[in-house]
CSV table of C-alpha atoms in Angstrom, one decimal:
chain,number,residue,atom,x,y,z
A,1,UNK,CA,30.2,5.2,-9.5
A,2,UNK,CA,28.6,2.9,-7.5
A,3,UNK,CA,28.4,5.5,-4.4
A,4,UNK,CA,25.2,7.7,-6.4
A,5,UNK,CA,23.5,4.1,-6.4
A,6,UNK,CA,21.5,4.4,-3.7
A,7,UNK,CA,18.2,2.7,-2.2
A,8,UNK,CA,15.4,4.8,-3.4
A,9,UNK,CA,17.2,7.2,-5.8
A,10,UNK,CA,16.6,5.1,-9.0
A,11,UNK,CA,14.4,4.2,-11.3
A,12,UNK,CA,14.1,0.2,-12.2
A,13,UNK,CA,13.1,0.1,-15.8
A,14,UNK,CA,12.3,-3.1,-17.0
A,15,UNK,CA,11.6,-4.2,-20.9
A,16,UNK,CA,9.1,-6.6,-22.3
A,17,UNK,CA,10.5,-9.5,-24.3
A,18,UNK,CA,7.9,-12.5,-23.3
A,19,UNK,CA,9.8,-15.5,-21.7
A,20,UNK,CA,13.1,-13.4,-22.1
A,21,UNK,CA,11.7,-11.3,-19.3
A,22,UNK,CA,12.8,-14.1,-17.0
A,23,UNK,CA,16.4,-12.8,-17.1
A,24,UNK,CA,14.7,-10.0,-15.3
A,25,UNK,CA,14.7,-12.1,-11.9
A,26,UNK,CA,18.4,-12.9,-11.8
A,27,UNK,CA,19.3,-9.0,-12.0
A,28,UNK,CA,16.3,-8.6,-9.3
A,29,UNK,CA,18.3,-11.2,-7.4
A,30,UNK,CA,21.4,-9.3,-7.0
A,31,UNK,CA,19.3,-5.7,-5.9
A,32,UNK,CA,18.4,-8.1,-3.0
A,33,UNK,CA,21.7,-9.4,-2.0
A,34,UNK,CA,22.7,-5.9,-2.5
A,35,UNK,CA,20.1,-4.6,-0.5
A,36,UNK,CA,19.2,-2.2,-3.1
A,37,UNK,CA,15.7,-1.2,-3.4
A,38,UNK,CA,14.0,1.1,-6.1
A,39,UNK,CA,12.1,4.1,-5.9
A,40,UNK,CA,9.8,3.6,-8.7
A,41,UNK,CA,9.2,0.7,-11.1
A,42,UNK,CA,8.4,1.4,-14.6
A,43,UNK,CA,7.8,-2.2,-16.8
A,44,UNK,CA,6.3,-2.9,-20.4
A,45,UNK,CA,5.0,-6.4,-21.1
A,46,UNK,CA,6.9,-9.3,-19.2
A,47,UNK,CA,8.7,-6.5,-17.3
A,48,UNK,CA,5.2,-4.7,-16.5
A,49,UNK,CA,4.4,-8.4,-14.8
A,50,UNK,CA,7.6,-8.9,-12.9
A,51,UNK,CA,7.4,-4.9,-11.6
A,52,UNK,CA,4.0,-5.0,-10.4
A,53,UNK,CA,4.9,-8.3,-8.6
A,54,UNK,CA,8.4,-6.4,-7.1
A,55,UNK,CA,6.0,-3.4,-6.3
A,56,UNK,CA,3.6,-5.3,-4.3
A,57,UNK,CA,6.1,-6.4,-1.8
A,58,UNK,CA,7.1,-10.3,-3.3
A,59,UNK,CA,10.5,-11.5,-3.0
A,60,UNK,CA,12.5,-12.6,-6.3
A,61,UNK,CA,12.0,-16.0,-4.8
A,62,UNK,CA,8.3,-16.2,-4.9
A,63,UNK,CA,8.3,-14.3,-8.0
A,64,UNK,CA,10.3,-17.2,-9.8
A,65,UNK,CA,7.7,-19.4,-8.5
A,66,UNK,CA,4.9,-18.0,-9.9
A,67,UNK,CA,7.0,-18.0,-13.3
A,68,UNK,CA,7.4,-21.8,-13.1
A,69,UNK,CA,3.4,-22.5,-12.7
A,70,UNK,CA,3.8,-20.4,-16.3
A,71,UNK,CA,6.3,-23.1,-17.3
A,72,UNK,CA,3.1,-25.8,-17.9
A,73,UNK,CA,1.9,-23.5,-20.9
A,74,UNK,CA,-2.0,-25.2,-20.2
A,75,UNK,CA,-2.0,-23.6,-16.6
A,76,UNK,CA,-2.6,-20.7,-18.7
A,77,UNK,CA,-3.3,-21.0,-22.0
A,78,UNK,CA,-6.5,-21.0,-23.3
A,79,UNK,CA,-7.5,-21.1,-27.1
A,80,UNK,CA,-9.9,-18.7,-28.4
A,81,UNK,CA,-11.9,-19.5,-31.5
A,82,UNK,CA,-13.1,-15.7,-32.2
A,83,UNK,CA,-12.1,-12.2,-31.8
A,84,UNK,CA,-8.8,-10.8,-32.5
A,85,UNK,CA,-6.1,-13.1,-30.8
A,86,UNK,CA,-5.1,-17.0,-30.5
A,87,UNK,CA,-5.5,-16.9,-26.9
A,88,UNK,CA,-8.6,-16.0,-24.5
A,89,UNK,CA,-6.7,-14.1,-21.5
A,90,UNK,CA,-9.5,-15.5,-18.6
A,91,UNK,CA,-7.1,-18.1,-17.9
A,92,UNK,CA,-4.8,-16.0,-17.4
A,93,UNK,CA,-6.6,-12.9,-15.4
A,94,UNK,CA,-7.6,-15.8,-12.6
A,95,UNK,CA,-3.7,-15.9,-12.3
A,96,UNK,CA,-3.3,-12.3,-11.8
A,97,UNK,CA,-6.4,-11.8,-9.5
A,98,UNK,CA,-4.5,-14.7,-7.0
A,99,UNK,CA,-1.2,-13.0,-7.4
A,100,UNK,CA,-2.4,-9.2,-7.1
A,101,UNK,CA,-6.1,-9.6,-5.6
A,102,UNK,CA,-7.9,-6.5,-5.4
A,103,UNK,CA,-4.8,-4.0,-5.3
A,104,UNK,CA,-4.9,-0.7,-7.5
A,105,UNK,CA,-2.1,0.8,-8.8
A,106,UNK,CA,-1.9,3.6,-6.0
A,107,UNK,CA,-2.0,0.5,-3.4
A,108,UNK,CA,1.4,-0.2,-4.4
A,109,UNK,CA,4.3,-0.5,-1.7
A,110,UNK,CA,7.2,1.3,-4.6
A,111,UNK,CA,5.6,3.4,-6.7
A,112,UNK,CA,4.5,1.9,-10.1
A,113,UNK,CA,4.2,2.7,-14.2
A,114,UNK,CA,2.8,-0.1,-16.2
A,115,UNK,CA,3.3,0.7,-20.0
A,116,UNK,CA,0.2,0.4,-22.7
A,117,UNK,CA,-0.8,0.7,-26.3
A,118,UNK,CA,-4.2,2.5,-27.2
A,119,UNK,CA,-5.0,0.0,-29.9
A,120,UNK,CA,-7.8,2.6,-31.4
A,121,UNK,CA,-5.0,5.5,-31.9
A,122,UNK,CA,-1.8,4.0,-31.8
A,123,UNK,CA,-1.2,6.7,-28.3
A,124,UNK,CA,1.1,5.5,-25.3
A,125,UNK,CA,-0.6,4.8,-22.0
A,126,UNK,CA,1.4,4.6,-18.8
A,127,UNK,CA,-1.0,3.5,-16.1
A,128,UNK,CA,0.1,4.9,-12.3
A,129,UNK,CA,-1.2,5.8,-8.9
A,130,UNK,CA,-3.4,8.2,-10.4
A,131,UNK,CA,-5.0,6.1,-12.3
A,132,UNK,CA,-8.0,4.1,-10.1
A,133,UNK,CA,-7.9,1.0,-11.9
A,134,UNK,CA,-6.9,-2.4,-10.6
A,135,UNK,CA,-3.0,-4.0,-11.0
A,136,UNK,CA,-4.4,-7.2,-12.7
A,137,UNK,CA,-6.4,-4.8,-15.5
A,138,UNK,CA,-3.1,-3.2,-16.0
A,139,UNK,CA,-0.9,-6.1,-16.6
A,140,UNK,CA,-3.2,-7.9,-18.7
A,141,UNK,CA,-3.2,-4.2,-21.0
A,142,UNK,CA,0.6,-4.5,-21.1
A,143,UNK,CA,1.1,-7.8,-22.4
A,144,UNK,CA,-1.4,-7.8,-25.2
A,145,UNK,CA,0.8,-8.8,-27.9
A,146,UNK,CA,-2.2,-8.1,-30.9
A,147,UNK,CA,-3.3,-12.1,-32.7
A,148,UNK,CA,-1.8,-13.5,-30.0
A,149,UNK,CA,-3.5,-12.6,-26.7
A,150,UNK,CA,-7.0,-10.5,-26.4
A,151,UNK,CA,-6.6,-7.0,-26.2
A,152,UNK,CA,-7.9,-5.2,-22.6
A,153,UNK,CA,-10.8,-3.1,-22.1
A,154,UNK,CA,-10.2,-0.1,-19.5
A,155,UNK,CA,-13.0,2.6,-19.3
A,156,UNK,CA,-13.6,2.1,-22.8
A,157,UNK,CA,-10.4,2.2,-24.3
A,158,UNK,CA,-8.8,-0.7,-25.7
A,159,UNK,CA,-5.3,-1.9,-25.1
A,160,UNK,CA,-2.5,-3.6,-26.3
A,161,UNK,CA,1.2,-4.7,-25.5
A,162,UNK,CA,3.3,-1.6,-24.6
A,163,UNK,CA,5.8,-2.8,-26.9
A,164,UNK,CA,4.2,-1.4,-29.5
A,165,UNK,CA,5.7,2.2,-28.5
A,166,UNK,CA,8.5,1.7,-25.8
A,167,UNK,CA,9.4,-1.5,-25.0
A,168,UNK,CA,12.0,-0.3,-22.6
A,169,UNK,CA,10.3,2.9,-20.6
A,170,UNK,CA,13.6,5.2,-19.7
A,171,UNK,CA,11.4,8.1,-21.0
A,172,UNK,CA,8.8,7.5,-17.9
A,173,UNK,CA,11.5,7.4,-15.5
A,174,UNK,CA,11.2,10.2,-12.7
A,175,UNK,CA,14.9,9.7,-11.2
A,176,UNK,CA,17.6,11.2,-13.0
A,177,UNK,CA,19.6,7.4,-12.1
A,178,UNK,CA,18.0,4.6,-13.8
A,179,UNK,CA,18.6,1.0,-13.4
A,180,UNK,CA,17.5,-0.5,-16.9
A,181,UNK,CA,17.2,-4.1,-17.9
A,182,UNK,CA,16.6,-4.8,-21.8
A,183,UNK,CA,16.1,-8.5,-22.6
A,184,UNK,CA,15.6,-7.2,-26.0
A,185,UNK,CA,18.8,-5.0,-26.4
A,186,UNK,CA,22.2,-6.0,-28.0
A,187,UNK,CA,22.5,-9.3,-26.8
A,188,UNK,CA,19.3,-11.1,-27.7
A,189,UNK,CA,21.3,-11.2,-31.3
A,190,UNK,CA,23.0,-14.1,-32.8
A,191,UNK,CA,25.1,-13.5,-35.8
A,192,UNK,CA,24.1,-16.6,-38.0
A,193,UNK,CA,20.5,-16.3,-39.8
A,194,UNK,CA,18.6,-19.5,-39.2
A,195,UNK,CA,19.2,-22.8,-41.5
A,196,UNK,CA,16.7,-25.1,-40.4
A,197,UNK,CA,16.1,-28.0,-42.4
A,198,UNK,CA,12.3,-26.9,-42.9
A,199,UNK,CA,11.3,-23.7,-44.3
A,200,UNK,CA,9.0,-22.9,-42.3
A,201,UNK,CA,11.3,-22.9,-39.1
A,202,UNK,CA,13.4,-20.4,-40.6
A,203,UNK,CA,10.4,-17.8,-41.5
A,204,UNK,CA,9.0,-17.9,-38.2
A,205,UNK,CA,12.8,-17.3,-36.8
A,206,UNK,CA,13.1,-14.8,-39.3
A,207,UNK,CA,9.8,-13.2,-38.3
A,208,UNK,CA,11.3,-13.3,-34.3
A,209,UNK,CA,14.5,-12.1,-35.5
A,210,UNK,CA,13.2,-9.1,-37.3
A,211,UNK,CA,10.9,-7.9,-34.4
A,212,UNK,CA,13.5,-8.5,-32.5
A,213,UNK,CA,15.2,-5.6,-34.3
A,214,UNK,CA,12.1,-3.3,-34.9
A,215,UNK,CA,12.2,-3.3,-30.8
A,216,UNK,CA,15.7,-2.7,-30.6
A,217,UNK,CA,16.0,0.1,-32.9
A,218,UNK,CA,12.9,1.5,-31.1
A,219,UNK,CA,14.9,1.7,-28.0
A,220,UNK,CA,17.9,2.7,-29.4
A,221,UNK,CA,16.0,5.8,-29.6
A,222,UNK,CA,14.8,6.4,-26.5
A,223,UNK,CA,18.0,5.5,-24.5
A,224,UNK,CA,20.0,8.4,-27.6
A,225,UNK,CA,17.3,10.9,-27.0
A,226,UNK,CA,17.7,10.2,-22.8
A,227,UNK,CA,19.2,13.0,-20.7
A,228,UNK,CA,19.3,10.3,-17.8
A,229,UNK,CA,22.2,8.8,-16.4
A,230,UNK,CA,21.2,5.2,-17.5
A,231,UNK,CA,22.7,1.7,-16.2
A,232,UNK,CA,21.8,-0.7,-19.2
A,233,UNK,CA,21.6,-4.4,-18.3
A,234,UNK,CA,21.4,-6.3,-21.4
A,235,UNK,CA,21.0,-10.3,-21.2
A,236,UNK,CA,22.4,-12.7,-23.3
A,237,UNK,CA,18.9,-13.8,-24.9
A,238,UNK,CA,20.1,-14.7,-27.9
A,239,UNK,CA,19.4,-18.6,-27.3
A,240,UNK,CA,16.5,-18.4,-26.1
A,241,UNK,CA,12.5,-17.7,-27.7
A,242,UNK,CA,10.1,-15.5,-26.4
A,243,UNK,CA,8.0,-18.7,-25.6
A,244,UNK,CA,10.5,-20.4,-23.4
A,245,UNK,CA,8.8,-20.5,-20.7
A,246,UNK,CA,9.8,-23.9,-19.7
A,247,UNK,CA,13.2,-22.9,-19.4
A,248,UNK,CA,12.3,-20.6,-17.0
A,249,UNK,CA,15.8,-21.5,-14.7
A,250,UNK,CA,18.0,-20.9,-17.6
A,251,UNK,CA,16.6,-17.9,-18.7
A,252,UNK,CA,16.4,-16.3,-14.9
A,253,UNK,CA,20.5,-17.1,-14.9
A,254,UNK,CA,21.1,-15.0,-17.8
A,255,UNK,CA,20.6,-12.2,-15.4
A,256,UNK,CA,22.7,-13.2,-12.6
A,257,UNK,CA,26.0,-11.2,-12.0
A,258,UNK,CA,25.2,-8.6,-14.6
A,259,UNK,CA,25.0,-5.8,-11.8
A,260,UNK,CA,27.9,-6.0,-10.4
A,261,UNK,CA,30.0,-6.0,-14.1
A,262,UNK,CA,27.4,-2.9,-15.0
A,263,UNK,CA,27.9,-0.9,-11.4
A,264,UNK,CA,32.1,-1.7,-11.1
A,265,UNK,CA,32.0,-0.1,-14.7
A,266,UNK,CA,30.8,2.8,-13.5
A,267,UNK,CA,27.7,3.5,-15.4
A,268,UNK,CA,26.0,5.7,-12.6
């Protein structure tokens, strides 16, 4: 019922998924027009990103604009030729320091959960107010993904992407109603199996396809196991890659107009 929806009883729980996360905006969108504001923010990955930007104070609006400097992949991308990953994250830190400065994750205006992967153990991390590390160390923890970007150093520990143990953080949620968004759920399926000319286009969508799944199933679950009263917003990824970033409008109206189909069915 769309009366227990209220500002500041819910938790907004939003998924990783890379460029999918984009879709997160348009659903951020229509909390706005609604007036609707979270009490807590829990995000993995992309979704860790776009929460600690929400939790600051920044407008959808100035959110999607920091999304479309992503959209030139050499504003940010920066090859490494050792270590563990493809891509040296300095690049991408100077990003975060402009966008979150000096601001710890108790100096947040809604209160925030970033989710993490101990790479040495396997453990989850959530990193929160009580933790007196800064919101740019955080995000760059959450969207590790190992070989691709460097994993994160915090007081010793190193980190990877959160999706690693839940992609989608309901289980971190304090509020018994919780506002999730899954860019990795149902929808980010298509039916067909690739049939690309080239071989090697249909492994590496096979490869996307099945961690696409592994994710899923992962948060399948969490969201069984939940004794939470759960609103699940699942985008229509499905024609979109986790590297779109250029498509950064199209993705961001995958979201649009899902809140008011999930609220009017009466979800909470």
């Amino acid at each position: 019922m769309t009366e227990k929806f209220h500002p500041g009883k819910f938790s907004l729980v939003l998924s990783g998924g890379g460029a999918l996360g984009i879709a997160h905006l348009g659903v951020l969108h229509d909390l706005e027009q609604r007036g609707l504001t979270p009490g807590e923010i829990v995000g993995t990955s992309m979704g860790g990103i776009i929460g600690a930007c929400v939790a600051v104070g920044m407008q959808e609006r100035e959110i999607f604009a920091h999304i479309q400097h992503f959209s030139g992949v050499f504003n940010w991308i920066q090859f490494s030729f050792s270590g563990n990953a493809v891509v040296d994250t300095r690049k991408i830190a100077g990003i975060f320091e402009g966008m979150f400065h000096d601001t710890r994750m108790s100096g947040t205006r809604i209160p925030l959960k970033i989710i993490a992967t101990n790479l040495r153990n396997g453990d989850k991390r959530v990193f929160d107010a009580d933790d007196d590390i800064s919101i740019k160390d955080a995000v760059l923890a959450t969207m590790a993904i190992p070989g691709i970007f460097a994993e994160h150093i915090i007081e010793g520990d190193i980190y990877g992407d959160g999706f690693l143990c839940e992609n989608l953080g309901v289980e971190e949620a304090t509020f018994a109603n919780v506002l999730a968004v899954d860019v990795l759920g149902k929808n980010a399926f298509s039916n067909a199996l690739p049939t690309n000319t080239f071989k090697t286009m249909n492994i590496l969508e096979m490869f996307e396809r099945s961690m696409r799944l592994l994710i899923y199933n992962q948060t399948r679950t969490f969201l069984s196991n939940s004794g939470k009263r759960i609103c699940l917003v699942e985008p229509a990824t499905n024609g979109f890659k986790t590297f779109h970033f250029h498509k950064a409008a199209e993705i961001r109206a995958l979201g649009l107009g899902l809140l008011d189909g999930a609220l009017s069915g009466g979800c909470l």
